[in-house]
Coordinates of N, CA and C in Angstrom, one line a residue:
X137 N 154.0 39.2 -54.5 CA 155.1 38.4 -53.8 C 155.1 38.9 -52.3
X138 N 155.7 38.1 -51.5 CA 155.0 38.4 -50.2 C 156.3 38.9 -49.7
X139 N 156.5 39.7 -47.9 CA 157.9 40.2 -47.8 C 158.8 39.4 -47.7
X140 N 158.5 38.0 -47.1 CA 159.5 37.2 -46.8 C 159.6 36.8 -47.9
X141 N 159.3 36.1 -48.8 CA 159.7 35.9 -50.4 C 160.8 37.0 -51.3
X142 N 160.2 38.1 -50.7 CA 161.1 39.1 -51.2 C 162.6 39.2 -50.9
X143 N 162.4 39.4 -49.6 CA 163.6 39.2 -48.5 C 165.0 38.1 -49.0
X144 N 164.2 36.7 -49.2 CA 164.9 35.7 -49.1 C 165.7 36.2 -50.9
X145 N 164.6 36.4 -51.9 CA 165.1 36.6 -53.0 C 166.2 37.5 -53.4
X146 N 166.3 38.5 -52.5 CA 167.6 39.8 -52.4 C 168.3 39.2 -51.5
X147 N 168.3 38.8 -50.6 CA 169.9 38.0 -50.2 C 170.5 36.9 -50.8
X148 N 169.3 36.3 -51.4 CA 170.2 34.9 -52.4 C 170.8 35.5 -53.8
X149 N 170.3 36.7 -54.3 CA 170.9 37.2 -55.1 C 171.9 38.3 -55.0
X150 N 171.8 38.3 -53.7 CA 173.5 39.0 -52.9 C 174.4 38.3 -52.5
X151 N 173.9 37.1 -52.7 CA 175.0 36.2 -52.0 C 175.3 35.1 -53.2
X152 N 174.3 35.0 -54.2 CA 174.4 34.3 -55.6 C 175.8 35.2 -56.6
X153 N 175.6 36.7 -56.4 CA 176.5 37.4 -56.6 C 178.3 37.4 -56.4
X154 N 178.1 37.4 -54.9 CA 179.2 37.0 -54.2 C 180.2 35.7 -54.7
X155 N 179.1 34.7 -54.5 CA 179.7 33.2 -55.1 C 180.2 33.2 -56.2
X156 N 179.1 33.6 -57.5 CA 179.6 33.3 -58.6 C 181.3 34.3 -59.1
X157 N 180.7 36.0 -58.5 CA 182.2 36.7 -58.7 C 183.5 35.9 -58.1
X158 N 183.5 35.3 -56.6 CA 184.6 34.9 -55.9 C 185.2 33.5 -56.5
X159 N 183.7 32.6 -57.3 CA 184.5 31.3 -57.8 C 185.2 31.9 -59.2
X160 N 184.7 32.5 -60.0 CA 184.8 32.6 -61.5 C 186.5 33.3 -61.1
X161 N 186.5 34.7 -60.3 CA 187.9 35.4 -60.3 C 188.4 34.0 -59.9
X162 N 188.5 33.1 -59.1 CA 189.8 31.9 -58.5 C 190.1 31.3 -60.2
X163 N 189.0 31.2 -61.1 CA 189.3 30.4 -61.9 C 189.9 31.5 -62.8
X164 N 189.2 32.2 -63.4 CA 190.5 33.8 -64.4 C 191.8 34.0 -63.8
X165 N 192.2 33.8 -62.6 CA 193.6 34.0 -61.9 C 193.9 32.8 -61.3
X166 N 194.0 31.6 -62.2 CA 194.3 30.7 -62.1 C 195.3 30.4 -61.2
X167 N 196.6 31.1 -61.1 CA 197.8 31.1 -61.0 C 197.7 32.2 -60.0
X168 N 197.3 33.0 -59.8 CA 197.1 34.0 -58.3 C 196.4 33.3 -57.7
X169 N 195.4 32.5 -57.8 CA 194.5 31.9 -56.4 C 195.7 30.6 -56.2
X170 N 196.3 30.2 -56.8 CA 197.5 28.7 -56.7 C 198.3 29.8 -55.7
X171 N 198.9 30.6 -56.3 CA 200.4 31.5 -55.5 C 199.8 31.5 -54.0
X172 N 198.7 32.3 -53.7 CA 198.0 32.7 -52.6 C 197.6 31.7 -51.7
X173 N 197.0 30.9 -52.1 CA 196.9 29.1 -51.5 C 197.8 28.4 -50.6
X174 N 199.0 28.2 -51.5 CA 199.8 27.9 -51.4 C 200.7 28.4 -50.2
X175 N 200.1 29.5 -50.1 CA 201.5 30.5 -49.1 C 200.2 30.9 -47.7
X176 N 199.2 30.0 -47.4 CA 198.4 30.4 -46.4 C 198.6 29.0 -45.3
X177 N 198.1 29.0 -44.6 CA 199.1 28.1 -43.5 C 198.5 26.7 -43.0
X178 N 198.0 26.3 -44.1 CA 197.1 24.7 -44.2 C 198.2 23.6 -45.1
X179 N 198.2 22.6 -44.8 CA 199.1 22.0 -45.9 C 198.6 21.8 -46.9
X180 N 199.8 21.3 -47.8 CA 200.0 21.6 -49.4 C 198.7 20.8 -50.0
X181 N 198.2 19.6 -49.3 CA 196.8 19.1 -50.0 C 196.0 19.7 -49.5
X182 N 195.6 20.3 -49.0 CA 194.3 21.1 -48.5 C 194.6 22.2 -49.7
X183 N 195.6 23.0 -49.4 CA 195.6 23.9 -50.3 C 195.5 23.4 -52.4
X184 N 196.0 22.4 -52.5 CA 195.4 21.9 -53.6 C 193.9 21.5 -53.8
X185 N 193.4 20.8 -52.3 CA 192.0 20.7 -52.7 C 191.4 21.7 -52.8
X186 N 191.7 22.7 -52.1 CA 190.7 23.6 -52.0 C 191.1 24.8 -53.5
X187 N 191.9 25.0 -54.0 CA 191.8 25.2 -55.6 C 191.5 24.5 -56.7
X188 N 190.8 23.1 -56.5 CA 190.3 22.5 -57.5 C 189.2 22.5 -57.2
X189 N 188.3 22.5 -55.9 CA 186.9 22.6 -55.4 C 186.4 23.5 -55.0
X190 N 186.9 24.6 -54.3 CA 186.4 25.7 -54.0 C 186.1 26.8 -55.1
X191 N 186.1 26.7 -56.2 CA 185.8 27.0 -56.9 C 184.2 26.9 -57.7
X192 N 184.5 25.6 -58.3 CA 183.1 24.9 -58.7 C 182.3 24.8 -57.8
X193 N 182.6 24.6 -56.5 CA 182.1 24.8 -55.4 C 180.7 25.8 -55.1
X194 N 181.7 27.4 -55.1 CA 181.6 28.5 -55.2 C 179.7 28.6 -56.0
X195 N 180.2 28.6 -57.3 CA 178.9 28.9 -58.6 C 178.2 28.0 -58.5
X196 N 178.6 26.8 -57.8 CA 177.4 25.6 -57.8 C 176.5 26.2 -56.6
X197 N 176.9 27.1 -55.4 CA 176.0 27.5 -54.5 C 175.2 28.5 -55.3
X198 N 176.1 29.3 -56.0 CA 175.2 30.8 -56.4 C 174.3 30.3 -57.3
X199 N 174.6 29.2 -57.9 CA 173.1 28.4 -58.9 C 172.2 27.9 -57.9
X200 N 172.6 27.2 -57.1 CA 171.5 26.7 -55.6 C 171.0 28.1 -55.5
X201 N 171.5 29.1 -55.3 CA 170.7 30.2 -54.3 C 169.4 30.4 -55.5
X202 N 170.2 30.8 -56.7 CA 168.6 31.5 -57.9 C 168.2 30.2 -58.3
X203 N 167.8 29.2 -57.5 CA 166.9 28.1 -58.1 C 166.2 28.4 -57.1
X204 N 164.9 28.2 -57.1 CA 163.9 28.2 -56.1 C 163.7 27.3 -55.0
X205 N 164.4 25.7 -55.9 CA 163.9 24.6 -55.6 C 165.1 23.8 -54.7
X206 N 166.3 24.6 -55.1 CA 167.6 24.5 -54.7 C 167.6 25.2 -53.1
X207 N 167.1 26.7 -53.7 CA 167.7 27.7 -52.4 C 167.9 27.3 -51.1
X208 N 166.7 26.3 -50.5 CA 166.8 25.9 -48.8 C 168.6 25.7 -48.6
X209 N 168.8 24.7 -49.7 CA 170.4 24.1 -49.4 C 170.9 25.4 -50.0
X210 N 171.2 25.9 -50.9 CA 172.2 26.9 -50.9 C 172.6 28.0 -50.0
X211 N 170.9 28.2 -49.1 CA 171.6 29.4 -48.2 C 172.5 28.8 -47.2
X212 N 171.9 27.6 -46.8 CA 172.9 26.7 -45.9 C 174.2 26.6 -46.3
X213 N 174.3 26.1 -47.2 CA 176.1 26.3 -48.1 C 176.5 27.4 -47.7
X214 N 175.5 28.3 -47.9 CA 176.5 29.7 -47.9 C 176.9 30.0 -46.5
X215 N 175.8 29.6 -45.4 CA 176.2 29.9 -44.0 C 177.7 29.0 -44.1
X216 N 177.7 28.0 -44.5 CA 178.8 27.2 -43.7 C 180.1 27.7 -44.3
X217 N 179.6 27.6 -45.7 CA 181.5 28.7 -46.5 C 181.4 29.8 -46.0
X218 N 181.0 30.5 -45.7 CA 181.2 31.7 -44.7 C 181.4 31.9 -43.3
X219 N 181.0 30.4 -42.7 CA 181.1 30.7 -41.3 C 182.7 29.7 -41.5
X220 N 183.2 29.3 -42.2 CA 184.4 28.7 -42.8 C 185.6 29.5 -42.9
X221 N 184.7 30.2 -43.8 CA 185.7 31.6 -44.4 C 186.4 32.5 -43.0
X222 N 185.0 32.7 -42.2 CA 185.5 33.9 -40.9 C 185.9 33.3 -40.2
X223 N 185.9 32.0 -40.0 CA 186.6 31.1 -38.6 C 188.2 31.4 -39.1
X224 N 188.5 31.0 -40.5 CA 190.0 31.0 -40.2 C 190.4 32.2 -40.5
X225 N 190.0 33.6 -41.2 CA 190.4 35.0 -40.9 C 190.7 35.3 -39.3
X226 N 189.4 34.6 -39.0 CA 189.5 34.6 -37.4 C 190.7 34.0 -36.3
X227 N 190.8 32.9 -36.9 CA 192.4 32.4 -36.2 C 193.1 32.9 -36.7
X228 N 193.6 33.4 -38.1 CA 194.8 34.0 -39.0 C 195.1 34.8 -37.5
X229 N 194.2 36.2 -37.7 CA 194.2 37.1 -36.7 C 194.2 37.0 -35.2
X230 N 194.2 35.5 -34.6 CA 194.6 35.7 -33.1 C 196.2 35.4 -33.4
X231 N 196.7 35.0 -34.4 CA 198.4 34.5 -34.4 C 198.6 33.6 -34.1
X232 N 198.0 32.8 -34.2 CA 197.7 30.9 -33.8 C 198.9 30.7 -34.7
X233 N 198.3 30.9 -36.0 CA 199.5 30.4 -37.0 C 201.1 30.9 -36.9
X234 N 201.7 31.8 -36.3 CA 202.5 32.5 -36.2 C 203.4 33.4 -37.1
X235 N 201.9 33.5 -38.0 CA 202.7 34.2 -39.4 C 200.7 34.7 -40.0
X236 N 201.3 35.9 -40.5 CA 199.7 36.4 -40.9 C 200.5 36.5 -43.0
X237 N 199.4 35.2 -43.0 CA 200.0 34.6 -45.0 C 199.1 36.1 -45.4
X238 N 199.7 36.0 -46.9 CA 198.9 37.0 -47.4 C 196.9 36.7 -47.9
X239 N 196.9 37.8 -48.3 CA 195.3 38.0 -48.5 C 194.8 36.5 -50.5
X240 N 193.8 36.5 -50.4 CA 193.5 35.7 -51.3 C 193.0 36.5 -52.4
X241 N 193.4 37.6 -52.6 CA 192.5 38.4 -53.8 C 191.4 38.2 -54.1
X242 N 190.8 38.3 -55.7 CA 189.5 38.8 -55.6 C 188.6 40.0 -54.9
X243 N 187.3 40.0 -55.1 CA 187.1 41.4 -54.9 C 187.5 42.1 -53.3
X244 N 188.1 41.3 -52.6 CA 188.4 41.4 -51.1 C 190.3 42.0 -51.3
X245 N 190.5 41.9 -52.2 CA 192.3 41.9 -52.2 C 192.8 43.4 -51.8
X246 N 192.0 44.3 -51.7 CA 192.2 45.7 -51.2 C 192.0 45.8 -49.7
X247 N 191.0 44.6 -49.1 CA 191.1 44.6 -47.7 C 192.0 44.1 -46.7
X248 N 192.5 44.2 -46.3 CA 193.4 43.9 -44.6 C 192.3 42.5 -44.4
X249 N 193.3 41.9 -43.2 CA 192.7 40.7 -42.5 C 191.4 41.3 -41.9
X250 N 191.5 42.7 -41.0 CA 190.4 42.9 -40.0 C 189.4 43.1 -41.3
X251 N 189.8 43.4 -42.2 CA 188.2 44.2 -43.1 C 187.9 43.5 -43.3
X252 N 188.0 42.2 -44.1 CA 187.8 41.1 -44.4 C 187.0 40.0 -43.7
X253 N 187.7 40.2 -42.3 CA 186.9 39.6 -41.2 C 185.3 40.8 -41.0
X254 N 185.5 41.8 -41.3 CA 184.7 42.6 -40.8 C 183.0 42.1 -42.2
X255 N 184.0 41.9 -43.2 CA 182.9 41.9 -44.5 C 182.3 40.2 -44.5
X256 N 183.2 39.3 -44.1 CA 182.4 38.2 -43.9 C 181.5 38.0 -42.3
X257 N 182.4 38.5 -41.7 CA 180.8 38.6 -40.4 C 179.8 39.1 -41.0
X258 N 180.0 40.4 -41.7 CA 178.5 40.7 -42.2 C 177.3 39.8 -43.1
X259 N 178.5 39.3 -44.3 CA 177.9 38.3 -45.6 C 177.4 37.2 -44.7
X260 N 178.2 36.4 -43.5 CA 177.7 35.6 -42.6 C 176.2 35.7 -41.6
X261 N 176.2 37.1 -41.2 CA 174.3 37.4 -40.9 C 173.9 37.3 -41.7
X262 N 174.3 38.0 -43.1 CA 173.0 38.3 -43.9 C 172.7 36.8 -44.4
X263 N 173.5 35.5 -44.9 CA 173.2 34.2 -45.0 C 172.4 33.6 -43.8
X264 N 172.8 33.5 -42.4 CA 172.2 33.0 -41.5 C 170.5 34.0 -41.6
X265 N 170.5 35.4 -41.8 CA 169.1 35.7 -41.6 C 168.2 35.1 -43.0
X266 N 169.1 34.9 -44.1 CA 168.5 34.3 -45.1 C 167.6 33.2 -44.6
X267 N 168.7 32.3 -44.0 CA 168.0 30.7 -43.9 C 167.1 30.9 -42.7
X268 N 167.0 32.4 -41.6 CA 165.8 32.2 -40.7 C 164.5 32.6 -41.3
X269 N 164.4 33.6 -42.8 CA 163.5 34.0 -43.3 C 163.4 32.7 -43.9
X270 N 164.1 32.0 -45.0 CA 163.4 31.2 -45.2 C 162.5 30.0 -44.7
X271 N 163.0 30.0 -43.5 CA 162.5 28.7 -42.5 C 161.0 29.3 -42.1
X272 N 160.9 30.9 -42.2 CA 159.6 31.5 -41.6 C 158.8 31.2 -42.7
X273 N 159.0 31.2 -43.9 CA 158.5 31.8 -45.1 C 157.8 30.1 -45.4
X274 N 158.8 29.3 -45.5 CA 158.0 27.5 -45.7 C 157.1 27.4 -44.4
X275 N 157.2 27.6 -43.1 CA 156.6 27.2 -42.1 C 155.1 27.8 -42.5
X276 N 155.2 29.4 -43.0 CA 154.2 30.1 -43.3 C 153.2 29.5 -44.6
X277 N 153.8 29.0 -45.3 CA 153.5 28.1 -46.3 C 152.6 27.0 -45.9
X278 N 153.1 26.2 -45.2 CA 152.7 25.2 -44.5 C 151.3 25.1 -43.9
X279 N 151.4 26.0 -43.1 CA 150.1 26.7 -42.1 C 149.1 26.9 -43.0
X280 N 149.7 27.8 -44.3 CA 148.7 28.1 -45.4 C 147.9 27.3 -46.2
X281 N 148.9 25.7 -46.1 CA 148.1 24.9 -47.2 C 146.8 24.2 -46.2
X282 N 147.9 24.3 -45.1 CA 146.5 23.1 -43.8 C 145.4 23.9 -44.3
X283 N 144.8 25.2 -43.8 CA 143.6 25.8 -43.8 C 142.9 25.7 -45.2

């Protein structure tokens, strides 16, 4: 297996990880991800859609990531729910809203707003370098079949 192959394979299964833990906990705490939703500063249909979809959502990326055939689109998914996720940690935190709602539990529910912000900037490189290895790794591909 080659490095970039490799590469791409441990981040999609770090971030396949991520997805499937963060959708499955919304769905076992049915009624904590509703409370938590509910009390963050989008209105009441956003906050409905996004606990009937962001869920299934969720594991339908972390299956994109461990499909081979999937992955291109799933690391993309993942960039955008995560550059999603930190945008609005990210306004929470300027006081735009003028109220800082509580945290959404799951394996993040021990973190503060800044950590949180701190743990998806990071999950957010490590997706964006995903999808630049994989863009190296097909181009390399490519090159390989011409010759």
């Amino acid at each position: 297996m080659r490095k970039e192959s490799l590469k791409v394979e441990l981040i999609s299964l770090l971030l396949a990880l991520l997805f499937v833990y963060t959708g499955l906990s919304k769905l076992i705490d049915w009624y904590g991800t509703k409370n938590s939703l509910f009390n963050q500063v989008f209105p009441e249909w956003m906050a409905e859609a996004i606990l009937y979809g962001l869920p299934p959502l969720e594991v339908s990326v972390a299956v994109m990531l461990l499909v081979g055939k999937w992955r291109t689109w799933g690391l993309w998914l993942s960039v955008v729910l995560m550059g999603l996720f930190t945008a609005y940690i990210g306004l929470v935190l300027t006081g735009i809203f003028g109220r800082i709602p509580c945290s959404c539990g799951g394996v993040l529910d021990s973190l503060g707003w800044w950590e949180h912000l701190g743990f998806n900037v990071v999950v957010l490189g490590m997706a964006v370098w995903g999808v630049w290895v994989k863009k190296r790794e097909m181009r390399s591909e490519r090159l390989e079949a011409r010759d």
